Coordinates of C-alpha atoms and ligand atoms in Angstrom, one line a residue:
M29 CA 0.0 0.0 0.0
K30 CA 1.4 3.4 -1.0
R31 CA 0.9 6.3 1.4
I32 CA 1.1 9.6 -0.5
L33 CA 1.6 12.9 1.2
S34 CA 2.0 16.4 -0.1
G35 CA 1.2 20.0 0.8
M36 CA 1.2 23.6 -0.3
Q37 CA 1.9 26.8 1.6
P38 CA -0.9 29.3 2.1
T39 CA 1.6 32.1 1.3
S40 CA -0.7 33.5 -1.4
Q41 CA -2.8 32.3 -4.3
L42 CA -1.8 29.1 -6.1
H43 CA -0.5 29.6 -9.6
L44 CA -0.1 27.6 -12.8
G45 CA 3.2 26.1 -11.5
N46 CA 1.6 24.8 -8.3
Y47 CA -1.2 23.4 -10.4
L48 CA 0.8 21.6 -13.1
G49 CA 3.8 20.7 -11.0
A50 CA 1.8 19.3 -8.1
L51 CA -1.9 19.6 -7.7
K52 CA -3.0 18.1 -11.1
N53 CA -0.9 15.0 -10.3
W54 CA -2.4 14.7 -6.8
V55 CA -5.8 14.3 -8.2
S56 CA -4.8 11.3 -10.3
F57 CA -3.1 9.6 -7.3
Q58 CA -6.4 9.3 -5.5
E59 CA -7.7 7.1 -8.3
E60 CA -4.9 4.5 -7.6
K61 CA -6.4 1.5 -5.8
D62 CA -3.3 0.8 -3.7
A63 CA -2.8 4.4 -2.6
E64 CA -3.9 6.3 0.5
C65 CA -3.6 10.1 0.0
L66 CA -3.0 12.8 2.5
Y67 CA -3.0 16.4 1.3
C68 CA -2.3 19.2 3.8
V69 CA -2.1 23.0 3.8
V70 CA 1.3 23.6 5.3
D71 CA 0.6 26.8 7.3
L72 CA 3.6 26.3 9.6
H73 CA 5.8 26.6 6.6
A74 CA 4.1 29.8 5.5
I75 CA 5.0 31.6 8.8
T76 CA 8.7 31.3 8.1
V77 CA 8.5 34.6 6.2
P78 CA 6.8 37.8 7.3
Y79 CA 3.0 37.4 7.1
D80 CA -0.3 38.9 8.3
P81 CA -2.2 36.5 10.6
K82 CA -5.6 37.6 9.2
V83 CA -4.5 37.0 5.6
L84 CA -3.0 33.6 6.6
K85 CA -6.3 32.3 8.0
R86 CA -8.1 33.2 4.8
A87 CA -5.3 31.9 2.5
T88 CA -5.4 28.6 4.4
L89 CA -9.1 28.2 3.6
E90 CA -8.5 29.3 0.0
I91 CA -5.8 26.7 -0.5
A92 CA -8.1 24.0 0.8
A93 CA -10.8 25.3 -1.5
A94 CA -8.4 25.2 -4.4
Y95 CA -7.6 21.5 -3.6
I96 CA -11.2 20.6 -3.6
A97 CA -12.1 22.7 -6.6
S98 CA -9.2 21.0 -8.6
G99 CA -10.7 17.6 -7.9
I100 CA -9.2 16.4 -4.5
D101 CA -12.2 14.6 -3.1
P102 CA -12.5 14.6 0.8
K103 CA -14.1 11.2 0.6
K104 CA -11.1 9.7 -1.2
S105 CA -8.2 11.8 0.4
T106 CA -7.5 13.2 3.8
I107 CA -7.4 17.0 3.6
F108 CA -6.2 18.9 6.6
V109 CA -4.2 21.8 8.0
Q110 CA -0.7 21.1 9.2
S111 CA -0.9 23.1 12.4
A112 CA -4.0 21.2 13.5
V113 CA -1.9 18.1 13.9
P114 CA 0.8 19.1 16.5
E115 CA 2.7 15.8 16.0
H116 CA 4.3 17.4 12.9
S117 CA 6.1 20.0 15.0
Q118 CA 6.8 17.6 17.8
L119 CA 8.5 15.2 15.5
M120 CA 10.4 18.1 13.9
W121 CA 12.2 18.8 17.1
L122 CA 13.3 15.1 17.5
L123 CA 14.4 15.0 13.8
G124 CA 16.2 18.3 14.3
T125 CA 18.6 16.6 16.6
M126 CA 19.7 14.5 13.7
A127 CA 19.7 17.0 10.8
Q128 CA 23.2 18.3 10.0
M129 CA 23.7 22.1 9.8
G130 CA 26.1 21.7 6.9
K131 CA 23.4 19.9 4.8
L132 CA 20.8 22.5 5.7
Q133 CA 23.2 25.3 4.7
R134 CA 23.3 23.8 1.2
M135 CA 19.5 24.0 0.6
T136 CA 19.0 26.3 -2.4
Q137 CA 15.6 27.4 -1.3
F138 CA 17.0 28.8 2.0
K139 CA 19.7 30.7 0.0
D140 CA 17.1 32.0 -2.4
K141 CA 14.6 33.1 0.2
A142 CA 17.1 34.5 2.7
G143 CA 18.9 36.3 -0.1
K144 CA 21.7 38.6 1.1
N145 CA 20.2 38.8 4.6
A146 CA 20.9 35.2 5.6
E147 CA 22.3 36.3 9.0
R148 CA 18.9 37.9 9.8
A149 CA 16.7 35.1 8.5
G150 CA 14.7 33.3 11.1
L151 CA 15.6 29.8 12.4
G152 CA 12.2 28.6 11.0
L153 CA 13.2 29.4 7.4
F154 CA 16.6 27.6 7.9
A155 CA 14.9 24.6 9.6
Y156 CA 12.1 24.4 7.0
P157 CA 13.3 21.2 5.4
V158 CA 13.4 19.5 8.8
L159 CA 9.7 20.3 9.3
M160 CA 9.1 19.1 5.8
A161 CA 10.8 15.8 6.7
A162 CA 8.6 15.5 9.8
D163 CA 5.4 16.2 7.7
I164 CA 6.3 13.2 5.6
L165 CA 7.8 10.8 8.2
I166 CA 5.0 11.4 10.8
Y167 CA 2.8 9.4 8.4
K168 CA 5.5 7.1 7.2
A169 CA 4.6 8.3 3.8
T170 CA 6.1 6.3 1.0
H171 CA 5.6 8.7 -2.0
V172 CA 5.7 12.5 -2.1
P173 CA 4.4 14.1 -5.3
V174 CA 6.1 17.5 -5.7
G175 CA 7.5 19.9 -8.4
E176 CA 11.1 19.7 -9.3
D177 CA 12.1 22.6 -6.9
Q178 CA 11.4 20.4 -3.9
K179 CA 13.7 17.5 -4.9
Q180 CA 16.6 18.7 -2.7
H181 CA 14.3 18.9 0.4
L182 CA 13.0 15.4 -0.3
E183 CA 16.6 14.1 -0.5
L184 CA 17.2 15.6 3.0
A185 CA 14.0 13.9 4.3
R186 CA 15.4 10.6 3.0
D187 CA 18.7 11.3 4.6
I188 CA 17.1 12.1 8.0
A189 CA 15.0 8.9 7.8
S190 CA 18.1 6.7 7.3
T191 CA 20.1 8.6 9.9
F192 CA 17.3 7.8 12.4
N193 CA 17.1 4.2 11.4
T194 CA 20.9 3.7 11.6
R195 CA 21.4 5.7 14.8
F196 CA 18.8 3.6 16.7
G197 CA 19.4 0.4 14.9
V198 CA 15.8 0.1 13.7
D199 CA 14.0 -0.2 10.4
F200 CA 11.3 2.3 11.3
F201 CA 11.0 5.0 8.7
P202 CA 10.6 4.1 5.1
Q203 CA 12.6 6.0 2.4
P204 CA 10.0 8.5 1.0
E205 CA 10.2 8.5 -2.8
P206 CA 9.9 11.9 -4.6
V207 CA 7.3 11.6 -7.4
I208 CA 8.2 14.3 -9.9
T209 CA 5.9 13.6 -12.8
G210 CA 3.6 15.3 -15.2
P211 CA 4.3 17.3 -18.3
A212 CA 5.5 20.4 -16.5
P213 CA 7.4 19.6 -13.3
R214 CA 9.1 23.0 -13.5
V215 CA 7.0 25.9 -14.7
M216 CA 9.0 29.1 -15.4
S217 CA 8.2 32.7 -14.8
L218 CA 6.3 34.6 -17.6
R219 CA 8.9 37.4 -17.2
D220 CA 12.0 35.3 -17.2
G221 CA 12.2 31.8 -18.6
T222 CA 15.2 30.9 -16.5
S223 CA 13.6 31.4 -13.0
K224 CA 10.7 29.4 -11.7
M225 CA 7.1 30.7 -11.4
S226 CA 6.7 31.5 -7.7
K227 CA 4.1 32.9 -5.4
S228 CA 6.8 35.1 -3.8
D229 CA 7.9 36.7 -7.0
P230 CA 7.2 40.4 -6.4
S231 CA 5.8 40.8 -9.9
D232 CA 2.3 39.4 -10.3
M233 CA 2.8 39.6 -14.0
S234 CA 5.3 36.7 -13.6
R235 CA 2.6 34.1 -12.8
I236 CA -0.9 33.1 -13.7
N237 CA -3.0 32.6 -10.5
L238 CA -5.7 30.1 -10.2
T239 CA -8.1 33.0 -9.3
D240 CA -7.1 35.4 -12.2
D241 CA -10.1 36.4 -14.3
A242 CA -10.1 36.1 -18.1
D243 CA -8.9 39.7 -18.8
T244 CA -6.0 39.4 -16.4
I245 CA -4.9 36.1 -17.9
L246 CA -5.0 37.6 -21.4
K247 CA -3.1 40.6 -20.3
K248 CA -0.4 38.6 -18.5
I249 CA 0.0 36.3 -21.5
R250 CA 0.1 39.2 -24.0
K251 CA 2.9 40.8 -21.9
A252 CA 4.8 37.5 -21.3
K253 CA 8.4 37.8 -22.4
T254 CA 9.1 36.1 -25.7
D255 CA 11.4 36.7 -28.7
S256 CA 10.7 38.0 -32.2
E257 CA 11.3 34.7 -34.0
A258 CA 8.6 32.4 -35.3
L259 CA 8.1 29.1 -33.6
P260 CA 10.3 26.3 -35.1
E261 CA 9.4 22.8 -36.2
K262 CA 11.7 20.9 -34.0
L263 CA 11.7 21.0 -30.1
S264 CA 15.5 21.0 -30.0
D265 CA 15.4 24.4 -31.8
L266 CA 13.9 25.8 -28.6
D267 CA 17.0 24.8 -26.5
N268 CA 18.2 28.4 -26.3
R269 CA 14.8 30.0 -26.1
P270 CA 13.7 29.4 -22.5
E271 CA 10.6 31.6 -22.6
A272 CA 9.3 30.0 -25.8
L273 CA 10.0 26.5 -24.5
N274 CA 8.1 27.4 -21.3
L275 CA 5.0 28.6 -23.1
I276 CA 5.0 25.5 -25.5
T277 CA 5.4 23.2 -22.4
L278 CA 2.5 24.9 -20.7
Y279 CA 0.3 24.7 -23.8
A280 CA 1.1 21.0 -24.2
A281 CA 0.5 20.3 -20.5
L282 CA -2.9 22.0 -20.5
S283 CA -4.0 20.4 -23.7
N284 CA -2.8 17.0 -22.7
E285 CA -0.7 16.5 -25.8
S286 CA 3.1 16.2 -26.3
K287 CA 5.3 19.3 -26.7
E288 CA 6.2 18.0 -30.2
D289 CA 2.5 18.0 -31.2
S290 CA 1.9 21.4 -29.7
L291 CA 4.9 22.8 -31.6
K292 CA 3.7 21.2 -34.9
R293 CA 0.4 23.1 -34.4
F294 CA 2.2 26.5 -34.2
S295 CA 5.3 25.9 -36.2
G296 CA 6.0 28.9 -38.4
K297 CA 3.6 31.1 -36.5
T298 CA 4.7 34.1 -34.4
F299 CA 4.0 34.7 -30.7
S300 CA 1.3 37.3 -31.6
E301 CA -0.6 34.4 -33.2
F302 CA 0.3 31.8 -30.5
K303 CA -0.5 33.9 -27.4
P304 CA -4.3 34.5 -27.9
E305 CA -4.8 30.7 -28.4
F306 CA -2.7 29.9 -25.4
A307 CA -4.6 32.5 -23.3
E308 CA -7.9 30.9 -24.4
L309 CA -6.7 27.5 -23.3
V310 CA -5.6 28.7 -19.9
I311 CA -8.9 30.5 -19.4
E312 CA -10.9 27.4 -20.4
S313 CA -8.8 25.2 -18.1
F314 CA -9.0 27.4 -15.1
A315 CA -12.6 28.6 -15.4
P316 CA -14.2 25.5 -13.8
I317 CA -11.7 25.5 -11.0
T318 CA -12.1 29.2 -10.3
N319 CA -15.9 29.0 -10.3
N320 CA -15.8 26.0 -7.9
M321 CA -13.4 27.8 -5.6
N322 CA -15.6 30.9 -5.5
K323 CA -18.6 28.8 -4.7
L324 CA -16.7 27.0 -1.9
M325 CA -15.4 30.2 -0.4
K326 CA -19.0 31.4 0.1
D327 CA -19.4 28.6 2.6
T328 CA -16.2 28.5 4.6
E329 CA -17.9 26.6 7.4
S330 CA -18.1 23.5 5.1
I331 CA -14.4 23.8 4.3
E332 CA -13.6 24.0 8.0
K333 CA -15.7 20.9 8.6
I334 CA -13.7 19.0 6.0
L335 CA -10.4 20.2 7.4
N336 CA -11.4 19.3 11.0
S337 CA -12.4 15.8 10.1
G338 CA -9.3 15.5 8.0
A339 CA -7.2 16.6 10.9
E340 CA -8.8 14.0 13.2
K341 CA -8.0 11.2 10.7
A342 CA -4.5 12.5 10.2
Q343 CA -3.9 12.7 14.0
E344 CA -5.0 9.1 14.4
M345 CA -2.2 8.1 12.0
A346 CA 0.4 10.5 13.4
A347 CA 0.0 9.9 17.2
P348 CA 1.1 6.2 17.2
V349 CA 4.1 7.0 15.0
L350 CA 5.2 9.7 17.4
A351 CA 4.7 7.4 20.4
E352 CA 6.9 4.8 18.8
V353 CA 9.6 7.4 18.0
H354 CA 9.6 8.4 21.7
R355 CA 9.9 4.8 22.7
I356 CA 12.8 4.2 20.3
M357 CA 14.6 7.4 21.4
G358 CA 14.2 6.5 25.1
L359 CA 12.0 9.5 25.9
S360 CA 9.6 9.3 28.8
R361 CA 5.9 9.6 28.1
L362 CA 4.7 10.0 31.7
Ligands
AQP422 N1 7.1 26.8 -10.8 C1 6.8 25.6 -10.4 N2 6.7 24.6 -11.2 C2 6.3 23.3 -10.8 N3 6.0 23.1 -9.6 C3 6.0 24.1 -8.7 N4 5.7 24.1 -7.4 C4 5.9 25.4 -6.9 N5 6.3 26.2 -7.9 C5 6.4 25.4 -9.0 C6 5.2 23.0 -6.6 O1 4.0 23.4 -5.9 C7 4.0 22.7 -4.6 C8 3.6 23.6 -3.6 O2 4.6 24.6 -3.4 P1 4.7 25.4 -2.0 O3 3.5 26.2 -1.8 O4 5.1 24.5 -0.9 O5 5.9 26.4 -2.2 P2 7.0 26.5 -3.2 O6 7.5 25.2 -3.7 O7 8.1 27.3 -2.6 O8 6.2 27.3 -4.3 P3 6.2 28.8 -4.6 O9 5.1 29.1 -5.5 O10 7.5 29.2 -5.1 O11 5.9 29.5 -3.2 P4 6.7 30.5 -2.4 O12 7.1 31.6 -3.4 O13 5.8 31.0 -1.4 O14 7.9 29.8 -1.9 C9 5.3 22.0 -4.4 O15 5.2 20.6 -4.7 C10 6.2 22.6 -5.5 O16 7.2 21.8 -5.9

């Protein structure tokens, strides 16, 4: 039996990268017969950067609404908020005693987010990957579907799991497998084809949010950085055209066809011909999700109910794992 776990931070609205890199794949996992899926809103990760508590509460509900609106079914998957299951943070402390500073210092996400001010960054931002390891290991999850940017954190979680097993001479934690699949595991910014589309990019024009309306999507795609050349016939001719490759990758992912087929469709055409068709496809793909999200957000009590019952189920799985970790580590549970 596979146990699948993944999560998203309620730092802001979800974007096309979160959707194609992760969420779309999560939906398909719940159809696998031998898989048990847990999807959480990782609010404890979101507070590692400056935030407004009122905004966080609403964003947490919005992310849960986005999960459900995209097809995560609370009857098939456990949907919950990370902070509602305190075992995540309790396990984090225990794993933190095994996580090496040197390895944490090599995490590129910390370097990117802390920027030049690493000395002033909070301990939470630095220790983020240890909490992520705890999120996974507290459920002994076997598979973690993520976008490519999370690969390094997953490797650290695997490392911490094997350090624990070796140190205490047990075969307790499984090695969680990163599942980096889908046609667009790394969606790039609309303003720069060499950096990833991200919620924390200061420019909203760099991403397409799940809640953007049709006009906004059209405007963002029209202004997306491209070049003046026509689209080529062969995919390899896009090797040095990162923005063009990104848009073709996105078109292919949303239309469920190969990049080669999408390119054939537009070969010889310019971006002024490609962009309106691409915008139409994004609008069509997002409209049902956005409409569902808007409906769900009118009844936040129902979302809270789903999250509360998800948290109860998650805690039933997490508590015995934490108890066993305490026993293995010789900690008292008086
Ligand atoms: N550009 C992307 N392409 C493909 N997958 C992506 N993911 C994020 N950006 C892309 C995947 O989405 C999931 C949830 O991400 P997260 O909310 O935990 O935060 P993140 O990875 O740090 O994503 P952002 O958008 O860049 O958020 P901020 O700016 O707040 O840090 C993960 O599976 C991730 O791989």
